[in-house]
Coordinates of C-alpha atoms in Angstrom, one line a residue:
Chain A
M1 CA -5.5 3.3 8.9
K2 CA -8.8 4.1 8.6
K3 CA -8.6 4.1 4.7
L4 CA -7.0 0.4 4.9
G5 CA -9.9 -1.3 7.0
N6 CA -12.2 0.6 4.1
C7 CA -10.5 -1.5 1.5
I8 CA -10.4 -5.0 3.8
R9 CA -13.8 -4.6 4.2
A10 CA -15.1 -3.8 0.6
E11 CA -12.6 -6.7 0.0
L12 CA -14.1 -9.2 2.0
I13 CA -17.3 -8.2 1.1
K14 CA -16.8 -9.4 -2.4
L15 CA -15.2 -12.6 -1.1
F16 CA -17.8 -13.9 0.8
E17 CA -21.0 -12.5 -1.1
R18 CA -19.8 -15.5 -4.4
R19 CA -21.0 -18.5 -3.3
K20 CA -17.5 -20.2 -4.5
Y21 CA -15.6 -18.9 -2.0
K22 CA -17.9 -19.9 0.9
I23 CA -17.2 -23.4 -0.5
I24 CA -13.9 -23.0 -1.5
I25 CA -13.1 -21.6 2.8
M26 CA -14.6 -25.0 3.8
L27 CA -11.9 -27.2 1.1
P28 CA -9.6 -28.1 4.3
A29 CA -12.1 -28.9 7.0
V30 CA -14.4 -31.3 4.8
Y31 CA -10.9 -33.2 3.6
C32 CA -10.0 -32.9 7.4
L33 CA -13.3 -34.2 8.3
I34 CA -12.8 -37.2 5.6
V35 CA -9.2 -37.9 7.2
G36 CA -10.6 -38.1 10.3
A37 CA -14.2 -40.4 9.2
Y38 CA -11.7 -42.8 8.0
S39 CA -9.2 -42.4 11.0
I40 CA -11.8 -43.5 13.2
A41 CA -13.2 -46.0 10.9
I42 CA -10.0 -47.8 10.6
K43 CA -9.3 -47.9 14.4
T44 CA -12.1 -49.2 14.8
R45 CA -12.0 -51.7 12.8
F46 CA -7.6 -52.6 12.5
Q47 CA -6.6 -50.5 16.2
I48 CA -4.7 -48.5 13.6
G49 CA -5.5 -45.0 12.3
V50 CA -3.9 -41.4 12.6
T51 CA -2.3 -40.8 15.2
N52 CA -2.3 -36.9 15.3
I53 CA -5.6 -35.7 13.1
P54 CA -5.3 -31.5 13.1
L55 CA -1.1 -31.9 12.5
S56 CA -1.8 -34.7 9.5
V57 CA -3.9 -32.5 7.9
L58 CA -2.2 -29.4 8.6
S59 CA 0.7 -30.8 6.4
V60 CA -1.5 -31.0 3.9
C61 CA -3.1 -27.7 3.9
N62 CA 0.6 -25.8 4.5
N63 CA 1.8 -27.7 1.3
V64 CA -0.9 -27.8 -1.4
I65 CA -4.6 -26.8 -0.1
M66 CA -4.0 -23.2 0.8
P67 CA -0.9 -22.2 -1.2
L68 CA -3.3 -23.1 -4.0
M69 CA -6.7 -21.2 -2.5
A70 CA -4.5 -18.1 -2.0
L71 CA -3.3 -18.3 -5.8
L72 CA -6.9 -18.9 -6.5
L73 CA -7.9 -16.0 -4.2
A74 CA -5.0 -13.9 -5.6
A75 CA -6.1 -14.5 -9.3
D76 CA -9.5 -12.8 -9.1
L77 CA -8.7 -9.9 -6.4
F78 CA -6.1 -8.9 -8.5
A79 CA -5.3 -9.8 -12.0
G80 CA -9.4 -11.0 -13.0
E81 CA -10.5 -7.0 -11.3
Q82 CA -7.5 -5.9 -13.5
E83 CA -8.7 -7.9 -16.4
G84 CA -12.1 -7.2 -16.1
K85 CA -11.5 -4.0 -15.1
T86 CA -13.3 -3.8 -12.4
I87 CA -10.0 -2.8 -10.5
K88 CA -11.3 1.1 -12.0
S89 CA -14.4 0.9 -9.3
L90 CA -11.8 1.0 -6.9
L91 CA -8.1 3.2 -8.3
T92 CA -10.6 6.1 -8.9
R93 CA -12.0 6.3 -5.0
P94 CA -10.1 8.2 -2.7
V95 CA -7.5 5.9 -1.6
S96 CA -3.9 5.0 -2.8
R97 CA -3.0 2.0 -4.6
S98 CA -0.7 0.8 -2.3
C99 CA -3.7 0.9 0.1
I100 CA -5.4 -1.3 -1.8
Y101 CA -3.0 -3.7 -2.9
F102 CA -2.4 -3.7 0.7
G103 CA -5.8 -4.5 1.6
K104 CA -6.3 -7.4 -1.2
I105 CA -3.3 -9.1 0.7
V106 CA -4.1 -9.4 4.3
S107 CA -8.0 -9.7 3.4
I108 CA -6.9 -12.9 1.1
M109 CA -4.1 -13.5 4.8
I110 CA -8.5 -13.4 6.8
Y111 CA -10.2 -15.7 4.5
L112 CA -7.0 -18.2 5.4
I113 CA -6.8 -17.7 8.6
I114 CA -10.8 -18.2 8.5
S115 CA -10.7 -21.3 7.2
Y116 CA -8.0 -22.4 9.6
G117 CA -9.6 -21.7 11.8
M118 CA -12.3 -23.9 10.5
T119 CA -10.3 -27.2 9.5
L120 CA -8.6 -26.6 13.6
F121 CA -12.0 -26.8 14.8
V122 CA -13.3 -29.7 12.7
A123 CA -9.7 -31.4 13.5
L124 CA -10.1 -31.1 17.8
I125 CA -13.6 -33.2 16.9
M126 CA -12.6 -35.4 15.0
S127 CA -9.7 -36.6 17.7
A128 CA -11.7 -36.3 19.9
F129 CA -14.2 -38.9 18.7
S130 CA -11.3 -41.1 17.2
G131 CA -9.7 -40.6 20.6
N132 CA -6.5 -38.6 20.5
F133 CA -6.9 -35.7 22.9
T134 CA -4.5 -34.6 25.1
A135 CA -4.3 -31.2 26.6
F136 CA -1.0 -31.1 25.3
G137 CA -2.0 -31.9 21.9
L138 CA -4.6 -29.0 22.1
G139 CA -1.9 -26.8 23.0
T140 CA 0.5 -28.2 20.2
C141 CA -2.3 -27.8 17.1
F142 CA -3.3 -24.9 18.2
A143 CA 0.7 -23.0 18.3
S144 CA 1.0 -25.2 14.9
Y145 CA -1.9 -23.8 13.8
I146 CA -0.8 -20.2 14.4
L147 CA 2.5 -20.5 12.6
S148 CA 1.3 -22.0 10.3
I149 CA -0.1 -18.4 9.6
L150 CA 2.9 -17.0 8.9
P151 CA 4.7 -19.0 6.0
M152 CA 1.4 -18.5 4.4
F153 CA 2.0 -14.2 4.3
A154 CA 4.6 -15.0 2.1
V155 CA 2.7 -17.0 0.2
V156 CA 0.4 -15.0 -0.5
I157 CA 2.2 -12.3 -0.7
V158 CA 4.3 -13.6 -3.9
T159 CA 0.9 -15.3 -4.9
G160 CA 0.0 -11.3 -5.7
F161 CA 3.5 -10.5 -6.8
L162 CA 2.8 -12.9 -9.7
S163 CA -1.0 -11.7 -10.3
Q164 CA 1.1 -9.0 -11.1
I165 CA 3.4 -10.5 -14.2
A166 CA 0.1 -12.4 -15.3
R167 CA -2.2 -10.3 -15.6
S168 CA -4.9 -12.8 -16.0
P169 CA -6.6 -15.4 -13.8
S170 CA -5.6 -18.5 -15.4
V171 CA -1.9 -17.1 -15.7
T172 CA -1.4 -16.1 -12.8
I173 CA -2.9 -20.0 -11.0
I174 CA 0.0 -21.6 -13.8
L175 CA 2.7 -18.8 -13.0
G176 CA 2.5 -20.0 -9.5
V177 CA 1.8 -23.8 -10.1
L178 CA 4.4 -24.1 -12.2
A179 CA 6.5 -21.5 -9.7
S180 CA 5.9 -24.2 -6.9
A181 CA 6.5 -27.1 -9.0
A182 CA 10.1 -25.4 -9.9
M183 CA 11.4 -24.5 -6.5
G184 CA 10.3 -28.4 -5.4
L185 CA 12.4 -29.5 -8.3
I186 CA 15.9 -27.3 -7.8
G187 CA 15.4 -28.3 -3.7
T188 CA 15.2 -31.5 -5.2
L189 CA 17.7 -31.9 -7.7
L190 CA 19.9 -29.2 -5.6
P191 CA 19.7 -30.0 -1.9
Q192 CA 22.3 -27.0 -1.4
F193 CA 19.6 -24.2 -2.7
Y194 CA 16.3 -26.6 -0.6
G195 CA 16.7 -23.7 2.5
M196 CA 16.3 -20.8 0.2
M197 CA 13.1 -22.2 -1.3
L198 CA 9.9 -20.2 0.3
T199 CA 8.7 -24.5 -0.6
S200 CA 10.7 -25.3 1.9
H201 CA 10.0 -23.3 5.0
T202 CA 5.6 -23.9 4.8
G203 CA 6.4 -26.6 7.6
F204 CA 7.5 -23.4 9.8
Y205 CA 5.8 -24.7 12.8
K206 CA 7.5 -28.0 12.6
L207 CA 10.8 -25.9 13.6
F208 CA 9.2 -25.9 17.0
M209 CA 8.6 -29.6 18.2
G210 CA 10.5 -32.1 20.0
S211 CA 13.9 -32.3 19.3
T212 CA 14.3 -30.4 16.3
F213 CA 13.7 -27.5 18.0
S214 CA 16.6 -25.3 17.4
M215 CA 17.1 -21.5 17.1
Y216 CA 19.2 -21.2 14.7
T217 CA 16.9 -23.2 12.4
I218 CA 14.2 -21.5 13.0
M219 CA 15.4 -17.8 12.7
T220 CA 16.5 -18.4 9.2
S221 CA 13.4 -20.2 8.4
L222 CA 11.8 -16.8 9.7
G223 CA 15.0 -14.7 7.4
M224 CA 13.8 -16.3 4.7
L225 CA 10.2 -16.0 5.2
L226 CA 10.5 -12.2 6.0
G227 CA 13.1 -11.9 2.8
Y228 CA 10.5 -13.5 0.4
G229 CA 7.6 -11.2 2.1
L230 CA 9.4 -8.1 2.0
V231 CA 11.1 -8.7 -1.4
F232 CA 8.0 -10.2 -3.0
Y233 CA 5.7 -7.9 -1.7
V234 CA 7.6 -3.8 -2.5
V235 CA 7.9 -5.6 -6.0
G236 CA 4.6 -6.2 -6.6
D237 CA 2.9 -2.8 -5.1
V238 CA 6.3 -0.7 -7.4
L239 CA 3.7 -2.8 -10.1
F240 CA 0.6 -2.3 -8.9
N241 CA 1.3 1.5 -8.7
R242 CA 2.9 1.5 -12.3
R243 CA 0.4 0.5 -14.0
D244 CA -2.3 1.9 -16.8
Y245 CA -5.9 0.9 -16.0
Chain B
M1 CA -10.2 28.6 -7.1
N2 CA -10.9 26.3 -10.1
V3 CA -12.5 22.7 -9.7
L4 CA -10.0 21.3 -12.6
E5 CA -6.1 22.7 -13.5
V6 CA -5.1 20.7 -16.1
N7 CA -1.4 22.2 -18.1
N8 CA -0.6 20.8 -20.8
I9 CA -0.4 17.0 -20.2
K10 CA 1.2 14.6 -22.1
R11 CA 1.1 11.1 -23.3
R12 CA 2.3 8.8 -25.9
Y13 CA 1.9 5.3 -25.5
K14 CA 3.9 2.5 -27.3
N15 CA 1.9 2.3 -30.4
G16 CA 2.3 6.4 -31.4
R17 CA -1.2 7.2 -30.2
G18 CA -1.6 9.2 -27.4
V19 CA -2.3 12.9 -26.1
S20 CA -0.9 16.3 -26.4
E21 CA -0.3 19.8 -24.9
I22 CA -3.4 19.3 -23.1
S23 CA -4.7 21.9 -20.7
M24 CA -8.2 22.6 -19.2
E25 CA -9.7 24.9 -16.9
L26 CA -13.4 23.9 -15.1
E27 CA -15.0 26.9 -12.8
E28 CA -17.8 25.6 -10.2
G29 CA -20.5 24.5 -11.7
G30 CA -19.5 24.1 -15.3
I31 CA -19.8 21.4 -17.4
Y32 CA -17.2 20.9 -20.3
G33 CA -17.6 18.7 -23.0
L34 CA -14.9 16.5 -24.7
L35 CA -15.9 16.1 -27.9
G36 CA -13.9 14.5 -31.1
A37 CA -14.1 10.9 -32.9
N38 CA -13.3 7.1 -31.8
G39 CA -9.9 7.0 -30.5
S40 CA -9.1 10.8 -30.7
G41 CA -8.0 10.6 -27.2
K42 CA -10.7 11.6 -25.1
T43 CA -10.9 9.0 -22.8
T44 CA -6.7 8.8 -22.3
I45 CA -7.6 12.9 -21.3
M46 CA -10.3 11.8 -18.9
K47 CA -8.1 8.3 -16.9
I48 CA -5.1 10.4 -17.0
I49 CA -6.9 13.1 -14.6
S50 CA -8.2 10.5 -12.6
G51 CA -5.4 8.9 -12.3
L52 CA -5.8 5.9 -14.5
T53 CA -3.4 6.5 -16.5
K54 CA 0.3 7.9 -15.8
K55 CA 1.1 11.2 -17.8
D56 CA 4.6 12.2 -19.4
E57 CA 4.4 15.7 -19.1
G58 CA 2.3 18.0 -17.3
N59 CA 0.4 18.4 -14.3
V60 CA -3.8 18.0 -13.4
K61 CA -4.9 19.8 -10.6
I62 CA -8.0 18.8 -8.7
F63 CA -9.7 21.5 -6.0
G64 CA -6.3 22.6 -5.7
N65 CA -5.0 19.5 -5.2
D66 CA -2.3 17.9 -7.2
I67 CA -2.6 14.3 -7.9
D68 CA 0.5 13.3 -8.0
E69 CA 0.8 14.7 -4.7
D70 CA -1.9 12.8 -2.7
I71 CA -3.7 11.0 -5.2
A72 CA -6.4 10.5 -2.4
T73 CA -7.3 13.5 -1.5
A74 CA -7.9 14.6 -4.7
L75 CA -10.1 12.2 -5.2
S76 CA -12.3 13.1 -2.5
K77 CA -15.0 15.2 -3.8
V78 CA -14.7 13.0 -7.4
G79 CA -17.0 10.6 -8.7
V80 CA -15.9 8.4 -12.2
L81 CA -17.7 7.0 -14.8
I82 CA -14.6 6.4 -17.3
E83 CA -15.5 3.5 -20.5
T84 CA -18.2 0.6 -19.1
P85 CA -19.2 1.0 -16.0
A86 CA -16.9 -1.1 -13.6
L87 CA -18.8 -3.4 -11.4
Y88 CA -19.0 -6.3 -9.9
E89 CA -21.9 -8.5 -11.5
Y90 CA -21.9 -11.1 -8.9
L91 CA -23.4 -8.8 -6.8
S92 CA -26.3 -6.3 -6.3
A93 CA -26.8 -3.2 -8.0
E94 CA -26.9 -2.5 -3.4
K95 CA -24.4 -4.5 -2.6
N96 CA -21.7 -2.6 -5.5
L97 CA -22.9 1.3 -4.3
E98 CA -22.3 -0.3 -0.3
I99 CA -18.4 -1.5 -1.6
A100 CA -18.2 1.9 -3.0
A101 CA -19.3 3.9 0.0
K102 CA -17.1 2.2 2.2
F103 CA -14.5 5.2 0.5
Y104 CA -16.3 7.4 2.2
D105 CA -17.7 9.0 5.7
S106 CA -21.2 10.8 5.0
V107 CA -22.7 7.8 2.5
T108 CA -25.5 6.2 4.5
Q109 CA -27.7 3.8 3.7
D110 CA -30.8 6.4 2.6
D111 CA -28.0 7.7 0.6
I112 CA -27.7 4.5 -1.5
K113 CA -31.5 4.3 -2.2
D114 CA -32.5 8.2 -3.5
I115 CA -29.5 7.5 -5.4
L116 CA -30.4 4.4 -7.0
L117 CA -34.4 6.2 -7.4
K118 CA -32.5 9.6 -8.6
V119 CA -30.5 7.1 -11.9
G120 CA -34.1 5.1 -12.6
L121 CA -33.2 1.6 -11.2
L122 CA -35.1 1.2 -8.6
K123 CA -38.6 0.6 -10.8
Y124 CA -36.4 -2.4 -13.0
Q125 CA -35.2 -4.1 -9.6
T126 CA -37.6 -7.1 -9.0
G127 CA -35.9 -8.1 -5.4
K128 CA -32.6 -7.2 -3.7
K129 CA -31.0 -10.8 -4.7
D130 CA -31.4 -8.7 -8.2
L131 CA -27.3 -9.4 -9.6
V132 CA -26.1 -7.3 -12.2
R133 CA -24.9 -10.0 -14.8
H134 CA -29.2 -9.7 -15.7
Y135 CA -28.9 -6.0 -16.0
S136 CA -29.2 -4.1 -19.8
L137 CA -27.0 -2.3 -21.3
G138 CA -28.4 0.6 -20.3
M139 CA -29.3 -0.7 -16.7
K140 CA -25.6 -1.3 -16.2
Q141 CA -24.7 2.5 -17.3
R142 CA -27.3 3.7 -15.0
L143 CA -25.6 1.8 -12.1
G144 CA -22.5 3.6 -13.1
I145 CA -23.6 6.6 -12.8
A146 CA -25.4 6.1 -9.4
L147 CA -21.4 4.6 -8.8
A148 CA -20.1 8.3 -10.1
L149 CA -22.8 10.2 -8.1
I150 CA -22.7 8.5 -5.1
S151 CA -20.4 10.1 -2.6
K152 CA -22.2 13.4 -3.8
P153 CA -18.9 15.1 -5.4
G154 CA -18.4 18.3 -6.1
F155 CA -16.8 17.4 -9.6
V156 CA -17.8 14.7 -11.9
I157 CA -16.1 13.0 -14.8
L158 CA -18.4 11.1 -17.6
D159 CA -17.4 9.4 -20.4
E160 CA -19.7 8.8 -23.1
P161 CA -22.6 8.9 -20.4
F162 CA -25.4 8.3 -22.8
N163 CA -24.0 4.6 -23.9
G164 CA -26.4 2.3 -24.1
L165 CA -29.2 4.6 -22.7
D166 CA -32.7 4.5 -24.9
I167 CA -34.4 8.1 -25.3
D168 CA -35.9 7.9 -21.5
G169 CA -32.5 7.7 -19.7
M170 CA -31.2 10.1 -22.2
V171 CA -33.2 12.8 -21.4
E172 CA -33.2 11.4 -17.6
M173 CA -29.4 11.5 -17.9
R174 CA -29.1 15.0 -19.1
N175 CA -31.8 16.5 -16.8
I176 CA -29.8 14.6 -13.8
I177 CA -26.3 16.0 -15.2
K178 CA -28.2 19.5 -15.4
H179 CA -29.4 19.1 -12.0
E180 CA -26.8 18.6 -10.1
A181 CA -24.2 21.2 -12.0
M182 CA -27.5 24.0 -11.2
E183 CA -28.4 23.1 -7.6
N184 CA -25.4 21.2 -5.8
K185 CA -22.9 23.2 -8.0
T186 CA -21.3 20.6 -9.1
S187 CA -19.1 20.6 -12.0
F188 CA -18.7 18.5 -15.3
L189 CA -16.6 16.9 -17.5
I190 CA -17.9 15.1 -20.4
S191 CA -17.2 13.1 -22.8
S192 CA -19.0 12.0 -26.2
H193 CA -19.1 11.8 -29.9
L194 CA -22.5 12.4 -29.6
S195 CA -22.8 16.5 -30.5
H196 CA -26.3 17.1 -29.5
E197 CA -26.3 15.7 -26.0
L198 CA -23.0 17.8 -25.5
E199 CA -24.7 21.0 -26.8
L200 CA -27.5 20.9 -25.0
I201 CA -25.8 20.4 -21.5
C202 CA -22.4 21.7 -22.1
T203 CA -21.5 25.6 -21.2
K204 CA -17.9 25.0 -22.5
V205 CA -16.5 22.3 -25.0
G206 CA -13.5 21.4 -25.9
V207 CA -12.7 19.3 -29.7
I208 CA -10.4 16.6 -29.2
H209 CA -8.5 15.9 -32.7
E210 CA -6.3 13.1 -32.8
G211 CA -5.0 13.5 -29.1
R212 CA -4.6 17.7 -29.4
Q213 CA -7.1 19.9 -27.8
I214 CA -7.6 21.7 -31.2
S215 CA -10.3 23.9 -30.3
V216 CA -11.7 25.3 -26.6
A217 CA -15.0 27.5 -26.6
S218 CA -18.0 28.1 -24.5
M219 CA -21.5 26.9 -25.8
D220 CA -22.6 30.8 -26.1
E221 CA -19.3 31.5 -28.6
V222 CA -20.0 27.9 -30.4
R223 CA -23.9 29.4 -30.5
K224 CA -23.0 32.8 -32.0
S225 CA -20.9 31.7 -34.7
Y226 CA -22.8 28.5 -36.0
P227 CA -25.5 26.4 -36.7
S228 CA -24.8 23.8 -34.3
L229 CA -22.0 22.2 -32.1
E230 CA -22.3 19.5 -35.2
D231 CA -21.0 22.4 -37.9
Y232 CA -18.4 23.9 -34.8
Y233 CA -16.9 20.6 -34.5
I234 CA -16.9 20.0 -38.1
S235 CA -14.8 23.0 -39.1
C236 CA -12.5 22.6 -36.0
A237 CA -11.5 19.6 -37.4
E238 CA -10.9 20.1 -41.4
K239 CA -9.3 23.2 -40.1
A240 CA -7.2 20.8 -38.4
D241 CA -6.7 18.5 -41.0
R242 CA -5.7 21.2 -43.5
L243 CA -2.8 22.8 -41.1
A244 CA -1.3 19.3 -40.9
E245 CA -1.4 18.6 -44.6
E246 CA -0.3 22.2 -45.3
E247 CA 2.7 21.2 -42.2
R248 CA 3.4 18.3 -44.1
K249 CA 3.9 19.7 -47.7
G250 CA 6.2 22.8 -45.9
G251 CA 8.1 19.8 -44.3
A252 CA 8.6 18.0 -47.7
L253 CA 10.1 21.1 -49.2

């Protein structure tokens, strides 16, 4: 456990020392700021606007921004280090390869969770300014953001796997985008397979809302996410362990 | 107990290259030099010992710990510099060392300063934000060696440690290696194609030729029989080529 903690700390130092990642972590919050400002502006003028800024922003974050950030992080922390051979500095330390692999996955997740937190914070402030702020809404927002972490964990694991088969950062990103597009296309053309696509589970938090609440649907979605996570984690870990450096 | 025990390791790559029948033992405080031409297999041997590359056959024990059973324990007292130094160029030297230090309980901030001083990097630094990407080749090599020595390991693997160093740097590096071996009983496995450098520091030398260790001798034995390590190497390589040629002719008949 201590070794895993050391791996995570080392990865986080690498991430937060880079200007690029100091900026990228704020992108969802900046997007939220723009949406919120726009919503307040049109509400003032036309009396219409986005009714729930945190949830509107969350949907875009879960489907586009966060998966792209996960892809970029995996491309750098896995494929980038393997291509640049800096991975040797970790592999020659007294720690197992599995621990390094898991440490990288967890550190990407921590980075995304911080970004979710920043986005929620900005979203709530914008909601307060727009006058759509209730105690019930606050609870729903918190729950939705927390529930969004689960599918994102599966997304991060899949991006980790992609970086193992891609071997270079640019190919990792291309593969990720293609995989996402392919899943979207299959889900549209073959609706019977829609529920099997990872992209259809990024809105996991919506299953807990209002009249759509169904324990069966929640358990099915949870099962799919766990399945994706376990399968791609194991295969990614095996590939990482087997490789020569 | 030997610091390093390598028994009959073999690794064959898809292109037919690789290493085979490699065995070696290294005692505490010993400096084992691997001498060979470019592409002879020195780096592959070191990568197998440090767990970076998988082997097809044989076994490796470091301080009695088999690398196949528990690589983390086996590497707990090992420092490694293989090929080019693995450096995060967007970080400073201190940050690179801090990241490495995270994996050891005993390394302190003072140890980081000490090692920077020892490898002669402090004199080049202009500030804390002095990023590695602005370093010269020699400075990067010094930092690579600092990363290998940061945990005060009992066994250090150095692949071409003199690469990129100027004359002062080579002398300093030689003195560091000798000092660590004599004062702290640190063992070294060093590869180089510079026979003169190995001659000055090694206690034992193995000649690697086309993926095989064709000869092992102590430096005292080499000095007794040959004018220099270079002559010993050339003699071993010629002998191996002659034997291979005879085998080929025998096979053709």
